[in-house]
Tab-separated table of C-alpha atoms (C1' of nucleotides) in Angstrom:
chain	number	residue	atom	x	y	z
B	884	UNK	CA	115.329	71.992	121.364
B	885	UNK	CA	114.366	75.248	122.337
B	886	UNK	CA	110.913	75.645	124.168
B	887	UNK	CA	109.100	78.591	122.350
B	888	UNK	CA	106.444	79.358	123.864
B	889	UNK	CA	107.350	82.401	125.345
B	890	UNK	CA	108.468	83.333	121.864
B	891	UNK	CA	105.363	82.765	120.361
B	892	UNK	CA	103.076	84.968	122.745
B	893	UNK	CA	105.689	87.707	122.565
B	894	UNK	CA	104.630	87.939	118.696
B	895	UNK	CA	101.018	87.750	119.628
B	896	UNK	CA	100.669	84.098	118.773
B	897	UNK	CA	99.002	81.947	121.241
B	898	UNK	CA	101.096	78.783	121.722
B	899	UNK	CA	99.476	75.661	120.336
B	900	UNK	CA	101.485	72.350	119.999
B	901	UNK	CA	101.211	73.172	116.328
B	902	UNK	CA	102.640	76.105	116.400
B	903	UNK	CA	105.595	74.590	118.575
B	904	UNK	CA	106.516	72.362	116.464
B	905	UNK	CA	106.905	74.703	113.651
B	906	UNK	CA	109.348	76.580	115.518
B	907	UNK	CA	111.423	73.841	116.416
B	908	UNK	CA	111.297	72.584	112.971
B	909	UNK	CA	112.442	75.913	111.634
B	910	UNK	CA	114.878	75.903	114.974
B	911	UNK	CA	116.476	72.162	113.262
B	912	UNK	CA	116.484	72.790	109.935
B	913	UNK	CA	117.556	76.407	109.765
B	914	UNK	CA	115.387	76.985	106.400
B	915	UNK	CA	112.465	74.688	104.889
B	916	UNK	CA	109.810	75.254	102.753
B	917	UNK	CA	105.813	74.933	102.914
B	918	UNK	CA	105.865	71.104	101.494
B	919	UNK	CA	109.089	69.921	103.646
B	920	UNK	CA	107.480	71.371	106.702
B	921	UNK	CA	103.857	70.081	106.591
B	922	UNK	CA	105.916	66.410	105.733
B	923	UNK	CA	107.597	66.726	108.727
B	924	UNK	CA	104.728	68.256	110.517
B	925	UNK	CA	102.518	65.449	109.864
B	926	UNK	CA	104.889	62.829	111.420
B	927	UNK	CA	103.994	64.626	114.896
B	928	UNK	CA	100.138	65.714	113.755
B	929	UNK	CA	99.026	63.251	111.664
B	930	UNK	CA	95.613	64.872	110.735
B	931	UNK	CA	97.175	68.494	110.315
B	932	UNK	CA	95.712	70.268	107.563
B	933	UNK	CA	98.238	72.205	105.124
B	934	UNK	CA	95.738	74.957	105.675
B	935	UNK	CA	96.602	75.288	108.932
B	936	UNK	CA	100.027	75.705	108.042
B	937	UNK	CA	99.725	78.290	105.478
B	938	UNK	CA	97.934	80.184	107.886
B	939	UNK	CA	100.308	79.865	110.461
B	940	UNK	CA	103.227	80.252	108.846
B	941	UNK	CA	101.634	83.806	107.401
B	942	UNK	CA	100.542	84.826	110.629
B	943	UNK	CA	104.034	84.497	111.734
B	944	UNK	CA	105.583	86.435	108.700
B	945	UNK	CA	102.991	89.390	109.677
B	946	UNK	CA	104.159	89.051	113.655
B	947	UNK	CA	107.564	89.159	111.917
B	948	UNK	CA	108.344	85.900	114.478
B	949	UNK	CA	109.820	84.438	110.627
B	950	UNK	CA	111.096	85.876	107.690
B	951	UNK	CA	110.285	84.518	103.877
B	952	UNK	CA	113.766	83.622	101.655
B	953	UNK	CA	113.322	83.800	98.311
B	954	UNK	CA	116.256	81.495	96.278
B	955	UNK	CA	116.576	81.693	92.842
B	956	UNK	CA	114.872	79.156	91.091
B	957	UNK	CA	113.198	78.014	94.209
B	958	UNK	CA	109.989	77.835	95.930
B	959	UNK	CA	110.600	80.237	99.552
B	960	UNK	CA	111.387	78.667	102.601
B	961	UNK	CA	110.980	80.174	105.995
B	962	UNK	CA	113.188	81.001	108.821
B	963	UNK	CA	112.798	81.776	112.327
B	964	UNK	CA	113.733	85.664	112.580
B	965	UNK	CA	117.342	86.776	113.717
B	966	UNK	CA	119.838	89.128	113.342
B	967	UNK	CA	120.329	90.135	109.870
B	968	UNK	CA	122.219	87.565	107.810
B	969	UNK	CA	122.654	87.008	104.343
B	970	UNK	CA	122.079	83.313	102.517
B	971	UNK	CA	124.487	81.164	100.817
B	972	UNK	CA	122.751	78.723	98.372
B	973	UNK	CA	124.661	75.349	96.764
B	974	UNK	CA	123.063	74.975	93.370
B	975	UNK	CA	124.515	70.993	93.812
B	976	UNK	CA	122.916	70.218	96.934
B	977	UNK	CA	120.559	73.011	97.597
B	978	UNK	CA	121.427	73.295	101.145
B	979	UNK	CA	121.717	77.093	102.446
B	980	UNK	CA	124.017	78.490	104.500
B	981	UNK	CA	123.430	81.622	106.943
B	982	UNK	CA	126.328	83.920	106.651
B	983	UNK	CA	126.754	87.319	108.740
B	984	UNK	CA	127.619	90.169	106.202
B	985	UNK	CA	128.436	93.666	106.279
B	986	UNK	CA	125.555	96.082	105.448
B	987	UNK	CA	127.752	99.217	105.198
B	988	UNK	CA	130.245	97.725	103.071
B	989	UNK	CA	127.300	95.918	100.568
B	990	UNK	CA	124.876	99.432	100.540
B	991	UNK	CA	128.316	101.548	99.438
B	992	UNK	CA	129.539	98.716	96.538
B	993	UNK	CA	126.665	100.055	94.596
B	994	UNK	CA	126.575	103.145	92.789
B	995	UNK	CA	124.187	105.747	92.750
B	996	UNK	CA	122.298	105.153	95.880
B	997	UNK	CA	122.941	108.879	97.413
B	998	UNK	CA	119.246	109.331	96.247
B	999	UNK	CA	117.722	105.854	97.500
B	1000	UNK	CA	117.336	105.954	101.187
B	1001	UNK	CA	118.180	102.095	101.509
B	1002	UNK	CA	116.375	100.050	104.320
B	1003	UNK	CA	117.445	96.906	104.088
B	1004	UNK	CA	119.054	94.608	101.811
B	1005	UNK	CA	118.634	91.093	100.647
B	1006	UNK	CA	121.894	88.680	99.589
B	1007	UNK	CA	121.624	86.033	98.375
B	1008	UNK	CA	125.038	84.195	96.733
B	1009	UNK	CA	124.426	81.317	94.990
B	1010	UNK	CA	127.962	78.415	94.057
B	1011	UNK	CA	128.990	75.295	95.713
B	1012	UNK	CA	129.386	74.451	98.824
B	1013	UNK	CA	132.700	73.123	100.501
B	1014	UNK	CA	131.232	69.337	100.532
B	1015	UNK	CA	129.907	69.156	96.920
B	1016	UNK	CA	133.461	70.631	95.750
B	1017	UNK	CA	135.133	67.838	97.178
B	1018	UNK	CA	133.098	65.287	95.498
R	1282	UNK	CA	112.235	100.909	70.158
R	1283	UNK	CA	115.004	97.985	69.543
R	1284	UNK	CA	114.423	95.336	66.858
R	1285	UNK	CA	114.781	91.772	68.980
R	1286	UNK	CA	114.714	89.356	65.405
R	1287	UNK	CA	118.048	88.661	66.127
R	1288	UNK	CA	118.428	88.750	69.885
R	1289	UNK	CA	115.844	86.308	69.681
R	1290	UNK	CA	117.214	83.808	67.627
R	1291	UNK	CA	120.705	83.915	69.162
R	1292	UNK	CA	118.883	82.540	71.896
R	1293	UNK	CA	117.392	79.530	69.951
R	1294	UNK	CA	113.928	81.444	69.681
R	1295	UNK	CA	111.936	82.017	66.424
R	1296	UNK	CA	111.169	85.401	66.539
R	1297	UNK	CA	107.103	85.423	66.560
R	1298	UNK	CA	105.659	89.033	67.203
R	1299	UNK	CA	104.028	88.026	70.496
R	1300	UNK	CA	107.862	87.732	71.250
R	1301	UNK	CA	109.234	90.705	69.750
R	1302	UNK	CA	106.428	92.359	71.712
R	1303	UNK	CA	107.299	90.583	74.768
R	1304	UNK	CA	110.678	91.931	74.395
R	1305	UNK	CA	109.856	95.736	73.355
R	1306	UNK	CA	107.717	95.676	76.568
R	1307	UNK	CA	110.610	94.680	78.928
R	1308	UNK	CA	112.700	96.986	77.352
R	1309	UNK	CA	110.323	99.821	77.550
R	1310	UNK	CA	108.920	98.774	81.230
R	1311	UNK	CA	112.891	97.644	82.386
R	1312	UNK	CA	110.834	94.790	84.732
R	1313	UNK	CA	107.558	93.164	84.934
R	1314	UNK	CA	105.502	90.664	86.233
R	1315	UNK	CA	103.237	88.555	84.197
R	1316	UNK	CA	99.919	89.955	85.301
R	1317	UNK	CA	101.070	92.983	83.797
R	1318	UNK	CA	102.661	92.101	81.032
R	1319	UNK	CA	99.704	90.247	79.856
R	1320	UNK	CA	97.835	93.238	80.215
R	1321	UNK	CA	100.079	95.389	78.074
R	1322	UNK	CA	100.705	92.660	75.540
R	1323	UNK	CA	96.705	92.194	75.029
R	1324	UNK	CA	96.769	95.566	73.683
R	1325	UNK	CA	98.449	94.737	70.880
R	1326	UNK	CA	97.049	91.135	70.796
R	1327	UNK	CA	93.408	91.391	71.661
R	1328	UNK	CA	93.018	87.490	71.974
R	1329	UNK	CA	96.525	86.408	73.128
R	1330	UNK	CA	96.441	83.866	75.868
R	1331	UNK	CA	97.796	84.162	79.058
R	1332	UNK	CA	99.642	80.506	78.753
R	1333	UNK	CA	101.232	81.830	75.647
R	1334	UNK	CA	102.517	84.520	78.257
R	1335	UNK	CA	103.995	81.664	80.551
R	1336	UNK	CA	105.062	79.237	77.606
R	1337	UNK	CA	107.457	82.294	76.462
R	1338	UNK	CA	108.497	83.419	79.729
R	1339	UNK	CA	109.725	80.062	80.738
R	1340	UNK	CA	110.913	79.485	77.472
R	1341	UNK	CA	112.956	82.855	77.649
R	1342	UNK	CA	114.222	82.576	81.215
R	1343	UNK	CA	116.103	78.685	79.971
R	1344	UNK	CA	117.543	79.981	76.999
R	1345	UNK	CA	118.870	83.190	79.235
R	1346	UNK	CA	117.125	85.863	77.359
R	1347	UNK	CA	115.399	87.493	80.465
R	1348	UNK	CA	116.207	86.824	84.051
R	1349	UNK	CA	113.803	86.408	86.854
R	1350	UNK	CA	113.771	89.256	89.728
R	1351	UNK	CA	112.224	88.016	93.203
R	1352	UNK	CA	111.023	91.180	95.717
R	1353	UNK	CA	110.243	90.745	98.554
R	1354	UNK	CA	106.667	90.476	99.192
R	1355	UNK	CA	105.916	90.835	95.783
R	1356	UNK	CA	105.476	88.519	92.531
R	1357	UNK	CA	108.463	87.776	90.701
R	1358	UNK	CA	109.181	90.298	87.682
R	1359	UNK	CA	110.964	89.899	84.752
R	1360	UNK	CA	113.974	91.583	82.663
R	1361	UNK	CA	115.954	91.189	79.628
R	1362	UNK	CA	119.388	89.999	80.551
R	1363	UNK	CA	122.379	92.690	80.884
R	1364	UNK	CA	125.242	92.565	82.589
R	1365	UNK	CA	125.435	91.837	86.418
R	1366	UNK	CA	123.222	94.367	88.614
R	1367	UNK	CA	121.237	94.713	91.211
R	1368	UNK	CA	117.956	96.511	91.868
R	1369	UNK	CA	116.372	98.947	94.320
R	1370	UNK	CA	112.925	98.389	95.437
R	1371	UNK	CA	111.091	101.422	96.304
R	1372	UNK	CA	108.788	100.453	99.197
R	1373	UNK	CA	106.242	103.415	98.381
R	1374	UNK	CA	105.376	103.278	95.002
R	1375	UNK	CA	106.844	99.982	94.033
R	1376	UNK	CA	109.492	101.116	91.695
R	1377	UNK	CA	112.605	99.160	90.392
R	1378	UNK	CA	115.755	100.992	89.465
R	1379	UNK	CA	118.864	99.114	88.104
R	1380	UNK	CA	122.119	99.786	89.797
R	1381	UNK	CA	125.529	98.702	89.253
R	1382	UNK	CA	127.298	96.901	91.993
R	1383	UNK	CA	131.083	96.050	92.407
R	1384	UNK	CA	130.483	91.884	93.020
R	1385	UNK	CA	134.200	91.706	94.821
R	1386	UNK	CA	133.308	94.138	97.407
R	1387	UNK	CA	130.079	92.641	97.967
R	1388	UNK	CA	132.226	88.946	98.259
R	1389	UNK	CA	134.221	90.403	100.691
R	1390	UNK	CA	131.515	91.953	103.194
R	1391	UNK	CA	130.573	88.195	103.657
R	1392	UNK	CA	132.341	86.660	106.350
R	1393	UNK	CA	133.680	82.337	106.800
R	1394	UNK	CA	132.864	82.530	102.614
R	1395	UNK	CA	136.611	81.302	102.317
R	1396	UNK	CA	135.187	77.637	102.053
R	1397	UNK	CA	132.215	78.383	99.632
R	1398	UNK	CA	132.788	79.155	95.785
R	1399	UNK	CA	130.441	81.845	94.956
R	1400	UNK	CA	129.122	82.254	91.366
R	1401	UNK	CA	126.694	84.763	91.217
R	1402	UNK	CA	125.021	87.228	93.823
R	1403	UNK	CA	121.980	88.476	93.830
R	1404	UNK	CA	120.832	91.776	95.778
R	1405	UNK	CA	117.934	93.795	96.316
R	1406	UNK	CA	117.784	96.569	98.498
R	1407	UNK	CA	114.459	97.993	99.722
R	1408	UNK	CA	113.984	101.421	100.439
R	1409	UNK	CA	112.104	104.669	99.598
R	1410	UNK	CA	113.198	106.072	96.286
R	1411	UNK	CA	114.150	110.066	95.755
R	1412	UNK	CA	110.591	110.811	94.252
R	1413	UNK	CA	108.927	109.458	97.457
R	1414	UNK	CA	111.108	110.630	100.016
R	1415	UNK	CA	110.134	114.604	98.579
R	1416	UNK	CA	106.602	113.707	98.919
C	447	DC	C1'	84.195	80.833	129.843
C	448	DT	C1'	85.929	83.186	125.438
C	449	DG	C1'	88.702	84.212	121.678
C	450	DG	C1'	91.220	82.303	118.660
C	451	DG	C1'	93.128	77.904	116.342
C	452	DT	C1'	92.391	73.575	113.928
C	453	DG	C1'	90.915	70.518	110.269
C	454	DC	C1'	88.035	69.709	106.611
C	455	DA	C1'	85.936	70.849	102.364
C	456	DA	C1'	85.283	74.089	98.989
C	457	DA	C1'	86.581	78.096	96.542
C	458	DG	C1'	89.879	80.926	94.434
C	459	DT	C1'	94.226	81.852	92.090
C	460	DA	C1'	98.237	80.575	89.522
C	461	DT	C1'	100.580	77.782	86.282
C	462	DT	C1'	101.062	73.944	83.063
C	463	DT	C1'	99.628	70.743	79.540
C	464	DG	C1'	97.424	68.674	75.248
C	465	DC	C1'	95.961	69.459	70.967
C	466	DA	C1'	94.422	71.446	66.505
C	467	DT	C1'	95.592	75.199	63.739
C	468	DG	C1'	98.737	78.437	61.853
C	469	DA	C1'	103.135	80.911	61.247
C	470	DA	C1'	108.410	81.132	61.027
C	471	DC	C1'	112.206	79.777	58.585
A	35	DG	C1'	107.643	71.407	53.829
A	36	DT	C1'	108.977	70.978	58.594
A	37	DT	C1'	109.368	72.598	62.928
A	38	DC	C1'	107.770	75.032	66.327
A	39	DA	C1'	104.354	78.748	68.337
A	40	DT	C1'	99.752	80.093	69.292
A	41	DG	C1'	95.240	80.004	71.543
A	42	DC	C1'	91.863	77.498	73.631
A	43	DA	C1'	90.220	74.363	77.026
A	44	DA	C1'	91.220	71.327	80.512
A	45	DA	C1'	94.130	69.784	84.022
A	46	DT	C1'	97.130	70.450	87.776
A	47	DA	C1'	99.244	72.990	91.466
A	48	DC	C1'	99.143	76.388	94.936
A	49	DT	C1'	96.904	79.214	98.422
A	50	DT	C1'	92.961	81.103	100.822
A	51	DT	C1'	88.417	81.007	102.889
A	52	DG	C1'	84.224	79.509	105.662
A	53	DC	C1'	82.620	76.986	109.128
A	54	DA	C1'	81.853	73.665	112.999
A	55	DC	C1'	84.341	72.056	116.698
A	56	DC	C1'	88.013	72.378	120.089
A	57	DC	C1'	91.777	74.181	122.947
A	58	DA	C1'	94.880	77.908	125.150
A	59	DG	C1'	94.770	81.431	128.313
DNA sequence: CTGGGTGCAAAGTATTTGCATGAAC
DNA sequence: GTTCATGCAAATACTTTGCACCCAG
């Protein structure tokens, strides 16, 4: 369990035990969304508004210290930043998978993008994972 | 200006003419979110309700008639179902543009995906369209 | 200390539901 | 005629805001 608190002021967040704890939540689960976390949030805070954390959690998507998912079908969940990665979802078990991908190879399998200037790009595959096909 | 009757009911769904309309308006718009469509469709409708909007939206997106398109930072919008593509979000002036994308190649830009059977992919890249980048 | 964060309550926004009426087939 | 859709109103769900008090720096 990572200690964030450096982290945190290097986004221009000030470091509350709150906002700890939803790092190392994000840190354990790898993705979660707004429910699961204040659930698992309240185990440590037990008077912790969900106010508190929608505001934290879009104070840290503005200081970019997360990113937002969106899955198919599914409410967002929320991940600590990191190097760009794309997202593997099991429509059996709904767990998600970070993968590493290759940006040139995705931006050139598409067609007519010599007038787009391209950014970024967001995968996301949905299937079945390797434990739900062997059930 | 296509005539949706029987689009509609090969998807189990009487064809009323708030859904024809709801149809003709994708078609013409390519992708929309509800706000707006329920905008465009009171035009035509001057005391439609906006749960009538939702009721055939949902009602749509189960029996696969339209498909569901999350951007980033932005509501979902909404488009009749074609084959597989994927979309480019201008990050200017908020436009969508279709573009065909070889699924295969995108597979194979993922890496450790040997253990995880992918069905379906979705992709949006975000960017700055041709119009805005001459501006 | 001081600015900003927290928790609560209330407000605001988004979406769904129940029901009586009316239209599609 | 029967089934299902519509529109309205109400209910529910989701997210943001205002404010008094408190804590991090």
């Amino acid at each position: 369990m990572n200690n964030y608190t450096n982290a945190l002021r290097e986004h221009h967040l000030k470091a509350t035990p709150q906002r700890l704890e939803i790092a190392n939540t994000l840190e354990y689960y790898g993705h979660i969304n707004i429910d699961n976390l204040y659930e698992i949030m309240l185990k440590k805070f037990n008077s912790i508004s969900l106010a508190t954390i929608y505001k934290n959690i879009n104070l840290m998507l503005e200081n970019s210290f997360i990113q937002e998912v969106k899955i198919p079908h599914e409410k967002s969940v929320y991940e600590l930043t990191k190097e760009a990665h794309s997202h593997l979802v099991c429509n059996k078990c709904g767990s998600i998978e970070d993968v590493s991908i290759d940006l040139p190879v995705v931006t050139h399998a598409v067609s007519n993008n010599s007038d787009f200037k391209i950014d970024k790009v967001d995968v996301v595959f949905s299937g079945v994972c390797k434990k739900c096909q062997s059930l």
